Coordinates of C-alpha atoms in Angstrom, one line a residue:
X1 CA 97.0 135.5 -9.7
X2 CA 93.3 136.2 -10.0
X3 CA 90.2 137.8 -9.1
X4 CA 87.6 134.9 -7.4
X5 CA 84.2 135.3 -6.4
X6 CA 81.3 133.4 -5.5
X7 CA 77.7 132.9 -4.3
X8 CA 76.4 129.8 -1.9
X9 CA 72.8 130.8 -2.1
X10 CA 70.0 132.6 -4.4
X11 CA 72.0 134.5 -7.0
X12 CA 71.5 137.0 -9.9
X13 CA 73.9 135.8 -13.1
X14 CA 74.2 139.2 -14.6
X15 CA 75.0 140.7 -11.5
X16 CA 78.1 137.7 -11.1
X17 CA 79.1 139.2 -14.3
X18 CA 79.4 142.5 -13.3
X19 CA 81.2 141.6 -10.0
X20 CA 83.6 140.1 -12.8
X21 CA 83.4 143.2 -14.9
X22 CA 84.7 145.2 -11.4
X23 CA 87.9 143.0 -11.2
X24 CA 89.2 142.4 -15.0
X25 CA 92.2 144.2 -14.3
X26 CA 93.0 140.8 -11.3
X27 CA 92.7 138.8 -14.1
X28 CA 92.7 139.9 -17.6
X29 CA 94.0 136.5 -19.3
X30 CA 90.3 134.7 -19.2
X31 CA 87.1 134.7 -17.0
X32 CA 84.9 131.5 -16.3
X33 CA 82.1 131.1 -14.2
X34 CA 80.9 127.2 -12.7
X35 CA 77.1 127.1 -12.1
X36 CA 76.3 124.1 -9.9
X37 CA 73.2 123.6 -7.6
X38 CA 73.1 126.5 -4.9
X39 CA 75.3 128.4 -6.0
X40 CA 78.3 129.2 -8.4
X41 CA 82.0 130.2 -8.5
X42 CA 84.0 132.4 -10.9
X43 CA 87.5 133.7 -11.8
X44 CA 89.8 136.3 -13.8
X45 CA 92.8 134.7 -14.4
X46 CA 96.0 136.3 -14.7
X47 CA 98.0 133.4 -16.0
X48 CA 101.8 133.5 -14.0
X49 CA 102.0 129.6 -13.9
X50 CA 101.0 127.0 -16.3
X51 CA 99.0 129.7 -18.8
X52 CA 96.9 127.0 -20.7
X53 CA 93.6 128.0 -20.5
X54 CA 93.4 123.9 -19.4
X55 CA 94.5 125.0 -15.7
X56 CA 91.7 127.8 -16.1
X57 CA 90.1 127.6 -12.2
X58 CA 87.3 127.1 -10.9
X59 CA 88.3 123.1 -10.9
X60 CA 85.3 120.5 -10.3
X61 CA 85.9 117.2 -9.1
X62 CA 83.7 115.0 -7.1
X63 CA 81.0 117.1 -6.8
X64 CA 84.0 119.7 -5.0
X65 CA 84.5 122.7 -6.3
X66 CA 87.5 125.0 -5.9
X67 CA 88.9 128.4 -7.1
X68 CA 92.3 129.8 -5.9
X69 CA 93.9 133.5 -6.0
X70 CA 97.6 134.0 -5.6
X71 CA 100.9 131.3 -6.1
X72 CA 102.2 128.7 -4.4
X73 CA 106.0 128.7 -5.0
X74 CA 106.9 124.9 -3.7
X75 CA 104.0 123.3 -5.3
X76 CA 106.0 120.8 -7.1
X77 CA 107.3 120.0 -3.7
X78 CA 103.9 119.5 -2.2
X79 CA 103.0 117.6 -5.6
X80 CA 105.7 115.1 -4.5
X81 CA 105.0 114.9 -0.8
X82 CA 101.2 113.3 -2.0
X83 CA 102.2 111.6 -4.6
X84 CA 100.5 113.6 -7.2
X85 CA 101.9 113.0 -11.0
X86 CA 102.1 115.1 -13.7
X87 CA 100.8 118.1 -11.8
X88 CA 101.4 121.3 -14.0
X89 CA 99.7 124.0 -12.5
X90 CA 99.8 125.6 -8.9
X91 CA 96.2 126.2 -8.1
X92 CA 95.5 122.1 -9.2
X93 CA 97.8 121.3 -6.8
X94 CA 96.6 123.3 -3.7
X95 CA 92.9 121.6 -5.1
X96 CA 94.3 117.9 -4.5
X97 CA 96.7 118.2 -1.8
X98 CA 94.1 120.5 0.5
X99 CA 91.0 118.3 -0.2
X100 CA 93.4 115.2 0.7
X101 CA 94.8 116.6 3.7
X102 CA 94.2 120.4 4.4
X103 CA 96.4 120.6 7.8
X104 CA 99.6 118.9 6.0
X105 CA 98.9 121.1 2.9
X106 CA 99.0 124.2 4.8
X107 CA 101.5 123.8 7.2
X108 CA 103.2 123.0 4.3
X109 CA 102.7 125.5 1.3
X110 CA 104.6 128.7 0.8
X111 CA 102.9 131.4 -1.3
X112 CA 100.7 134.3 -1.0
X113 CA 97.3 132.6 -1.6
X114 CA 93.2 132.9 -1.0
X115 CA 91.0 130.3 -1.9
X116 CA 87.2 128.6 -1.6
X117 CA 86.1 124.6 -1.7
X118 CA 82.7 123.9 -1.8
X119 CA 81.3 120.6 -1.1
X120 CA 78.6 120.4 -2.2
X121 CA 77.2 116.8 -1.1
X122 CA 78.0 118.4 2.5
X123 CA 77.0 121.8 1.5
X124 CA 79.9 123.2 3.0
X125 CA 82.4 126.1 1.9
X126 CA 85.6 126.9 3.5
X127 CA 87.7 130.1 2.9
X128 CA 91.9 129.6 3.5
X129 CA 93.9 133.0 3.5
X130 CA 97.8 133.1 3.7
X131 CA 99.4 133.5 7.0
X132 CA 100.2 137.3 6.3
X133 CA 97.2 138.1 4.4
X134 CA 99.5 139.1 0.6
X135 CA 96.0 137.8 -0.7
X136 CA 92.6 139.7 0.3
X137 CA 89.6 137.9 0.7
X138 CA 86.2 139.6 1.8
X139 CA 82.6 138.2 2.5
X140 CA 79.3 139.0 3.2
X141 CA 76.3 136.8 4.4
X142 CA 72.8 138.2 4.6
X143 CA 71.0 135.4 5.4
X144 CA 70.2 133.9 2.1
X145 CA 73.1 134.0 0.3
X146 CA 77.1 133.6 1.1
X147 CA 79.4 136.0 -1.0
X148 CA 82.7 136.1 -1.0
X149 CA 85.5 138.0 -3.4
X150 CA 88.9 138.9 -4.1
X151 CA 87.4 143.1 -3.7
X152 CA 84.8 144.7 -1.9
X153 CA 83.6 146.0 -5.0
X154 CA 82.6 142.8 -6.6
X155 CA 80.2 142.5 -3.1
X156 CA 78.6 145.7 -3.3
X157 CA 76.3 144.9 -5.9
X158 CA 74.5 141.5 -3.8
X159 CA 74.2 143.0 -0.3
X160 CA 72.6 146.0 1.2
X161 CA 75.2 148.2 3.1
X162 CA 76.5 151.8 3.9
X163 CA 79.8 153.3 5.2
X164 CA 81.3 152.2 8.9
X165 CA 81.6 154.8 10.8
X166 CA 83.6 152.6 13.4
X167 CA 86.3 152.0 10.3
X168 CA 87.1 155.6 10.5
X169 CA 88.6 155.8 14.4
X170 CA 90.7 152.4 12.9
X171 CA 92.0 154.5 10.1
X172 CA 93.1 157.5 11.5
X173 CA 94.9 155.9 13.9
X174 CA 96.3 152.7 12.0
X175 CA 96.2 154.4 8.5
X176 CA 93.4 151.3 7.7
X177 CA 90.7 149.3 8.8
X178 CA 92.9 146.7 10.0
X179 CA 90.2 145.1 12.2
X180 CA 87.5 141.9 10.3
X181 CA 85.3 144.8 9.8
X182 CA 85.9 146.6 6.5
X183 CA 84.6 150.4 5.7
X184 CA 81.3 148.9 4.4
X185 CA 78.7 147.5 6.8
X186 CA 77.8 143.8 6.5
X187 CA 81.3 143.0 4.5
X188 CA 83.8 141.6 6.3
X189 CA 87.5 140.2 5.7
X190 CA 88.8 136.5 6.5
X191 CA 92.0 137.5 8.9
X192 CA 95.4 136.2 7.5
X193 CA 96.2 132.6 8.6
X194 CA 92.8 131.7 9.1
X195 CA 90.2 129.4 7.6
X196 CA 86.3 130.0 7.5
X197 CA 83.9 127.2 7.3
X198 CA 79.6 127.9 6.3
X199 CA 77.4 125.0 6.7
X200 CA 74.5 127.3 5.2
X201 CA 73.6 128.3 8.2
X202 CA 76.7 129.3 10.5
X203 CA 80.1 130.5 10.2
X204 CA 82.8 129.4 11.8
X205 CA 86.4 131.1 12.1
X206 CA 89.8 128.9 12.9
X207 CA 93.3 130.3 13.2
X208 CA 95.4 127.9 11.6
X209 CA 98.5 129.7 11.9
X210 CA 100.7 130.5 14.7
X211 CA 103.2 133.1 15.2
X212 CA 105.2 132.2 17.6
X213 CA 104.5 128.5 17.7
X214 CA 106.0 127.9 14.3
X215 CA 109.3 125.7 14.2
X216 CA 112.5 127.4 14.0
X217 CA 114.0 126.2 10.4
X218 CA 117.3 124.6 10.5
X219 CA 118.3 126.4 7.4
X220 CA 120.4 129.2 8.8
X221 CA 119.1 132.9 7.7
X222 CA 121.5 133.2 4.7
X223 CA 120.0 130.2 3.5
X224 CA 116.4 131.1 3.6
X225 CA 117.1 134.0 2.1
X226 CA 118.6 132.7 -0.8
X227 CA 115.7 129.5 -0.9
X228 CA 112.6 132.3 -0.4
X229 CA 114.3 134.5 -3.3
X230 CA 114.9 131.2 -5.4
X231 CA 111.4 130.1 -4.8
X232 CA 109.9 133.1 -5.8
X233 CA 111.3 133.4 -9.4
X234 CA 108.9 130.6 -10.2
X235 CA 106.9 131.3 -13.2
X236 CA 106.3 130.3 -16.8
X237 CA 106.5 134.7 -17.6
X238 CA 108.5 137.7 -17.5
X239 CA 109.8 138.5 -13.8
X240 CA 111.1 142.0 -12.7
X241 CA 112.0 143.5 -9.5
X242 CA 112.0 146.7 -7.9
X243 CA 115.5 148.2 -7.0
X244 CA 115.8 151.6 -4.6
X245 CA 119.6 150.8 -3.9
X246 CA 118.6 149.9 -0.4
X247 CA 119.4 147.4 1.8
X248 CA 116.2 145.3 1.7
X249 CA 115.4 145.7 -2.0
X250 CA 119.8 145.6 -3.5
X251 CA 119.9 142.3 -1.2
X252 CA 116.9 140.7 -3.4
X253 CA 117.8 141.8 -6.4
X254 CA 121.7 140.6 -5.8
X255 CA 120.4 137.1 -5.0
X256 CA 117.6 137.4 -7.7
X257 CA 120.2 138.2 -10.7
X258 CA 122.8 135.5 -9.4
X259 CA 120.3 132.8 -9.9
X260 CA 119.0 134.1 -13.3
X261 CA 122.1 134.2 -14.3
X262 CA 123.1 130.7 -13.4
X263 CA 120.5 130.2 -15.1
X264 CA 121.9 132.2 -18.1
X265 CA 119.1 135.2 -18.0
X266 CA 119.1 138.5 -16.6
X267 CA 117.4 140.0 -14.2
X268 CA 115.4 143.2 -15.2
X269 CA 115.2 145.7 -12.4
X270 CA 113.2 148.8 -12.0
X271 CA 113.1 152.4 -10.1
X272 CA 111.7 155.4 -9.8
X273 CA 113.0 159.2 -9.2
X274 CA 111.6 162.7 -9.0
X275 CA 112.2 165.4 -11.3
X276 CA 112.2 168.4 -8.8
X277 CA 112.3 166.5 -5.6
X278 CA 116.1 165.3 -5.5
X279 CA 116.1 164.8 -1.5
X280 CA 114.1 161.6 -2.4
X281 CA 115.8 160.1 -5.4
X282 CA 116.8 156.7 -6.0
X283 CA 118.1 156.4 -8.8
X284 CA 122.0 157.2 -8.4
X285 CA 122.4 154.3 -5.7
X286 CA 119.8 151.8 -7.6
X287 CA 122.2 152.6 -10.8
X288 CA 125.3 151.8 -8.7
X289 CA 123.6 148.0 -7.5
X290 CA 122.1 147.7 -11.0
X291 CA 125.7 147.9 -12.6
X292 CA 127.0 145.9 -9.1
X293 CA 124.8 143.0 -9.8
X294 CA 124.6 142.9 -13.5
X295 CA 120.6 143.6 -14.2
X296 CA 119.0 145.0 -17.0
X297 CA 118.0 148.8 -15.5
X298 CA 115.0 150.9 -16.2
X299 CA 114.5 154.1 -14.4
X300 CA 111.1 155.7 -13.8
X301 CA 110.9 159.2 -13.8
X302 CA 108.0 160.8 -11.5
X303 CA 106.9 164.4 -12.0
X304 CA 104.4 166.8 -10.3
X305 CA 102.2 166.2 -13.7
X306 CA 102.6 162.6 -13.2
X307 CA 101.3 163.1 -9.3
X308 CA 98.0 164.4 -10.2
X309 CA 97.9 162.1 -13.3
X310 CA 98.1 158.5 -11.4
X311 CA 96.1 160.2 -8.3
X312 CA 92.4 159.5 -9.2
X313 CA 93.7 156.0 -10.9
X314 CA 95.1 155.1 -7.3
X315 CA 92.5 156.4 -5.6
X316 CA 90.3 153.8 -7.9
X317 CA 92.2 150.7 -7.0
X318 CA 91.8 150.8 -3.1
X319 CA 88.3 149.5 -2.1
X320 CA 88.6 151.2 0.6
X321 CA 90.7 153.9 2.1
X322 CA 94.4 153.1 2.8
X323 CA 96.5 155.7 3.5
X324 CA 100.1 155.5 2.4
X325 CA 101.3 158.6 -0.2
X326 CA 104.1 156.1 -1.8
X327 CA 101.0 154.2 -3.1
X328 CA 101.1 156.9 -6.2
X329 CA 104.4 156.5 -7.2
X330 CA 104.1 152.3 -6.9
X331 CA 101.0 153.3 -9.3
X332 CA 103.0 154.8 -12.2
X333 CA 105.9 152.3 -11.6
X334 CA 103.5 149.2 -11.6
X335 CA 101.5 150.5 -14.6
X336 CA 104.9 150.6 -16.7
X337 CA 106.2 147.5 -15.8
X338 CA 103.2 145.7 -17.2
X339 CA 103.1 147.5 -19.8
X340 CA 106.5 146.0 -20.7
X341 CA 104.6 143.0 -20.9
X342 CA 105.6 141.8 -17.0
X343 CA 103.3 139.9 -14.9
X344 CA 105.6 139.5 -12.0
X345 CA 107.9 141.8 -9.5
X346 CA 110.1 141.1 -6.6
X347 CA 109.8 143.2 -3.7
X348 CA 112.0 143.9 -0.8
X349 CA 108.7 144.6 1.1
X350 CA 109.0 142.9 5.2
X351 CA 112.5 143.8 5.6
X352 CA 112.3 146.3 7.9
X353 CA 110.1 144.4 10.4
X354 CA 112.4 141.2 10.2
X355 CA 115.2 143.1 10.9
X356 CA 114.4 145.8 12.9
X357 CA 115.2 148.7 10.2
X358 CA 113.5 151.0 11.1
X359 CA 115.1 154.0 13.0
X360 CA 112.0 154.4 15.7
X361 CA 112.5 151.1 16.7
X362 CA 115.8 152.5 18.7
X363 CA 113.8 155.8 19.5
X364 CA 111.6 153.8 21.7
X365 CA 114.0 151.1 23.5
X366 CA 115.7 154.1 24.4
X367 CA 112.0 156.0 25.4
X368 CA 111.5 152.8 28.0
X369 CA 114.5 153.4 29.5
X370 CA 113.1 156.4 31.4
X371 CA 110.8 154.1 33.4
X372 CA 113.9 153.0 35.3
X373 CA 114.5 156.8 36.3
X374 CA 114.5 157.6 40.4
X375 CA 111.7 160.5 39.6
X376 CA 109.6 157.8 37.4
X377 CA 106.4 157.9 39.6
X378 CA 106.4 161.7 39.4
X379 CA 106.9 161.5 35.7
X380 CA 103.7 159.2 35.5
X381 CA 101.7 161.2 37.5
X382 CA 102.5 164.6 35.9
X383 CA 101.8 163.0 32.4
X384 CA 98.7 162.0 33.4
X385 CA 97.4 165.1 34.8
X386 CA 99.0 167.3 32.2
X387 CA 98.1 167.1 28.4
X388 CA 99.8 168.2 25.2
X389 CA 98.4 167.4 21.5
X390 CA 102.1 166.0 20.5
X391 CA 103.0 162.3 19.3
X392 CA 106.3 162.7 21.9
X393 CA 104.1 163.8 24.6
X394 CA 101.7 160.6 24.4
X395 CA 104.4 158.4 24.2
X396 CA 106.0 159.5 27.0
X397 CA 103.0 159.1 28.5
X398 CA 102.2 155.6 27.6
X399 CA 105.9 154.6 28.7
X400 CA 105.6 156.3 32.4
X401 CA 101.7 154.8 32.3
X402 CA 103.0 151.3 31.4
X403 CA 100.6 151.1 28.4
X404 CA 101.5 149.4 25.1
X405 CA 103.8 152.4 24.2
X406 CA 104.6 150.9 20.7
X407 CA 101.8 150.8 18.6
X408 CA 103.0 150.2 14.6
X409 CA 105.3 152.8 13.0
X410 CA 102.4 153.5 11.1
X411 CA 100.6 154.8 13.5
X412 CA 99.0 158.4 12.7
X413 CA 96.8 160.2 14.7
X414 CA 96.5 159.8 18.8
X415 CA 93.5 159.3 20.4
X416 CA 93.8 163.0 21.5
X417 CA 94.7 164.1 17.8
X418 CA 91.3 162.3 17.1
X419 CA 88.9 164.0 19.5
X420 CA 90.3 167.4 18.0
X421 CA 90.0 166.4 14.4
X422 CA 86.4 164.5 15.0
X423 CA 85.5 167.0 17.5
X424 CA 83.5 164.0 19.1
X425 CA 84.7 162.0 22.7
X426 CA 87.0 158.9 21.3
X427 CA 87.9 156.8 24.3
X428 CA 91.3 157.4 25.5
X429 CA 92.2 153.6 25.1
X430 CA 90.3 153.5 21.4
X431 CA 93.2 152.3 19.8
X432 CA 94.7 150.1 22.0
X433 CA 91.5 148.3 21.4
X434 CA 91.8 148.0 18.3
X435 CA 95.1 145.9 19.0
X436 CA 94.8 144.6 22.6
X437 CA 94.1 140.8 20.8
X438 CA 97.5 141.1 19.5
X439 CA 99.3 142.1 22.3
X440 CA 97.5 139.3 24.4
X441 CA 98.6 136.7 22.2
X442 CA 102.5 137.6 22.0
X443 CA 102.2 137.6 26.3
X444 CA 100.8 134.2 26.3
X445 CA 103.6 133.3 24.1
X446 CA 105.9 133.9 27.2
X447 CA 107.8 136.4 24.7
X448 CA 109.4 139.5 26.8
X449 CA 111.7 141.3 24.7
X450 CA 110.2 144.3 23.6
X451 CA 112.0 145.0 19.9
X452 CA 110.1 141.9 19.1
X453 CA 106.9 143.5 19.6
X454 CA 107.6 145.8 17.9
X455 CA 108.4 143.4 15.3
X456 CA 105.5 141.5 16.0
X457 CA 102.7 144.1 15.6
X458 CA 104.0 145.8 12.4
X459 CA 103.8 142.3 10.5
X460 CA 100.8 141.8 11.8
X461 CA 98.9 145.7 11.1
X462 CA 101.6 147.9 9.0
X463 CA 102.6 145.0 6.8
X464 CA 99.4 143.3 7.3
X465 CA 96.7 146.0 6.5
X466 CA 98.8 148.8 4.9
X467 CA 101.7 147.5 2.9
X468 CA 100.7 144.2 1.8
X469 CA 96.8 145.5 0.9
X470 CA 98.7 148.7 -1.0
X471 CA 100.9 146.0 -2.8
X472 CA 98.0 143.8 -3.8
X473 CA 95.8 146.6 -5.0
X474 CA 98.0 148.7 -6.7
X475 CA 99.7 145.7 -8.5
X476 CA 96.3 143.7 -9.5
X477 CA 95.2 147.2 -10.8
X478 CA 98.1 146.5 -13.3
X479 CA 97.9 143.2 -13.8
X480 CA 100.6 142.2 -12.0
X481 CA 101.7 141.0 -9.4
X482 CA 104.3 141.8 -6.2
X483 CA 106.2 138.7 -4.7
X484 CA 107.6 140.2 -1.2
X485 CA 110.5 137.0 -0.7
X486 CA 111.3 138.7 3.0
X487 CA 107.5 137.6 3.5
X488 CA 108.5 134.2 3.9
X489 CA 107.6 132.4 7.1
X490 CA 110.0 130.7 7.4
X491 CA 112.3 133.9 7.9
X492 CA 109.9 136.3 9.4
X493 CA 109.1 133.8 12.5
X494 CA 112.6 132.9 12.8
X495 CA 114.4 136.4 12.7
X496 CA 112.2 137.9 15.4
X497 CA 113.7 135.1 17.6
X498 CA 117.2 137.4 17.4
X499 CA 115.2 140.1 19.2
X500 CA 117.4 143.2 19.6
X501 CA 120.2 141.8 18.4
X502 CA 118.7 142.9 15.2
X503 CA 119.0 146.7 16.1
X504 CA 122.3 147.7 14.6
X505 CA 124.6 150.8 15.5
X506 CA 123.4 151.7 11.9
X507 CA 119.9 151.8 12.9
X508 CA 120.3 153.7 15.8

């Protein structure tokens, strides 16, 4: 886990040092910064794997220079696949086996990564982000210079720009700017499962990942499970994971402690609750799987004191604005689990969209239902000539208009809702622009069952751009780092195949 930057192009050094200075707390275990001709990379380095400072990125070799951001669980499995000895350290691996043969090395890796090659006989840079985007990684170019960083923040200072207006319709109705375009004008973000290439001159943008054309494992789902959790306790430091006593979060932590202690360690699990605010406490049913599965328990306790405490803190690790309230509780809990000395968490984050958990998910099958009603065309026509400023209302109406009803269980404020609060003309369709790409590509897929789509477009924009961003943030802001083992591909692009078999009586 780190903070990279780096310049192709004309470049102040003290100003590379205070993009730096912006993102100690990504990496506050050393900071090294590679001049070369045209341009220079840099890193803070929050050493998981391999700590030496000797496996300190950015890595030269053969005039190619690399710096890498994240982990990659299986890399002594890639290590072996190319024939690579003695390799000791993640990022030197994703170096060798990506510069050998970058289409094998990605189909291939499992991690949450983002990383930059230059080469520099070729003068060429190309960006890689993980297929879900657990790693950020934003640029800018201006013309005479290429910047790219782990934050906006560490761009700000080498470009001219001001605030998006645009960003704002994204956020009210998404809860982020979950399109390339970031809140800051002329900084943009690399998608997740895509790769950027600048020759000096042009950029060019590739998908190299594909939903719904990956390969169904033959591992069956227990399995992966068990392989992703396995996988992910791969480090050389302390691990923790967070425990709520929930489904998604007691099933990581049972498989988590039962390798550990195969292994003859424990697992150390974590939670919070709220003094005052019992409705929303944890801590009696996280107690009961902490006891269950034989962890080493800490409980967190949350106040109203503490809310205003970590508010301005939180506030301070989002680049940009992401709106999700539990991102102030994750604050104080992440901020004491490093200061336990932990550099690593397990999350049961991506549950809920690989298995259908959430309860709306029934709400609307049952919603599209109504389009088979005898009175249906009536129905459309009335919601169309009749408005009320209500979610229920517009969803009804979305249904009987045969629009993407379905947009994220995120989703905030309606277009409606945003004209009101704006008090400006938003499109009626605004955000369905905004996701219209993604609901193209699951048609093409030939895909028809709607709980996958649901599926589909919260991995893609509430996991994508609110969850996974909030996770990144607020953990780097602490120096550590969140490992989400539901996030694995492998189980995330097979488990939507079950479609709404997944939707439990439970559920509904």
């Amino acid at each position: 886990m780190c903070g990279i930057f780096g310049i192709i192009g004309n470049y102040n050094r003290q100003k590379v040092e205070l993009s730096l200075e912006k993102m100690i707390h990504r990496g506050p275990d050393g900071t090294k910064i590679t001049e070369f001709i045209g341009g220079c990379f840099a890193q803070n380095r929050l050493a998981v794997i391999a700590p030496s400072h000797e496996f300190d990125p950015p890595f030269i070799q053969s005039n190619t220079i690399f710096v890498f951001n994240g982990e990659l669980y299986n890399y002594k499995t890639i290590a072996s696949s190319f024939n690579f000895d003695g390799i000791k350290s993640d990022s030197l691996c994703a170096f060798k086996a990506f510069s050998n043969n970058a289409k094998v090395f990605l189909n291939s890796a499992i991690g949450m990564f983002a990383f930059a090659l230059y080469d520099i006989n070729l003068n060429k840079l190309t960006l890689v982000r993980d297929r879900f985007g657990k790693k950020p990684i934003y640029y800018a170019n201006d013309g005479s210079k290429f910047i790219f960083a782990s934050s906006i923040d560490a761009i700000v200072p080498h470009v001219k720009t001001k605030f998006r207006n645009s960003a704002l319709k994204s956020y009210l109705s998404y809860r982020a700017a979950i399109t390339q375009e970031t809140f800051y004008e002329n900084i943009y973000k690399l998608p997740a499962g895509h790769t950027l290439t600048y020759d000096g001159k042009n950029v060019s943008i590739e998908k190299y990942f594909d939903f719904f054309a990956h390969k169904k494992n033959d591992q069956n789902l227990e399995n992966s499970i068990i392989s992703s959790v396995n996988l992910r306790l791969t480090t050389d430091t302390k691990i923790g994971a967070f425990l709520s006593g929930g489904l998604d979060s007691s099933t990581i932590c049972a498989l988590a402690s039962n390798e550990l202690l195969r292994q003859e360690q424990k697992l150390h699990t974590f939670c919070i609750g709220y003094n005052g605010f019992e409705q929303h406490d944890e801590r009696y049913f996280a107690a009961l799987t902490a006891k269950k599965i034989n962890s080493e328990h800490t409980e967190i306790v949350f106040g109203k004191n503490d809310f205003f405490e970590q508010l301005d803190k939180t506030i301070k690790a989002f680049d940009e604005p992401i709106s999700d309230p539990t991102s102030i509780p994750l604050y104080a809990m992440c901020s004491t689990i490093s200061s336990l000395g932990f550099k690593s968490v397990l999350s049961g984050e991506g549950g809920d969209e690989a298995f259908s958990g959430y309860e709306k998910y029934s709400l609307f099958l049952e919603m599209l239902k109504a389009k088979k009603l005898p009175f249906a065309s009536y129905l459309k026509g009335f919601f169309a000539r009749h408005s009320e400023n209500n979610r229920e209302w517009e969803w009804y109406k979305r249904v009987f208009s045969d629009d993407i009803a379905y947009r994220t269980i995120g989703e905030c404020f309606t277009d409606e809702q945003k004209n009101v609060l704006l008090n400006s003309k938003v499109a009626e369709r605004d955000s369905i622009v905004l996701i219209e790409k993604f609901y193209d590509e699951f048609k093409k897929s030939g895909r028809q069952d709607y709980s996958e789509w649901m599926s589909y477009i919260d991995i893609k924009i509430w996991l994508g751009e609110v969850l996974l961003q909030k996770a990144d943030k607020i953990g780097m802001a602490n120096s550590l780092e969140i490992r989400c083992p539901f996030m694995d591909y492998n189980i995330l692009a097979n488990s939507i195949r079950l479609g709404d078999t997944r939707i439990s009586e439970n559920t509904k």
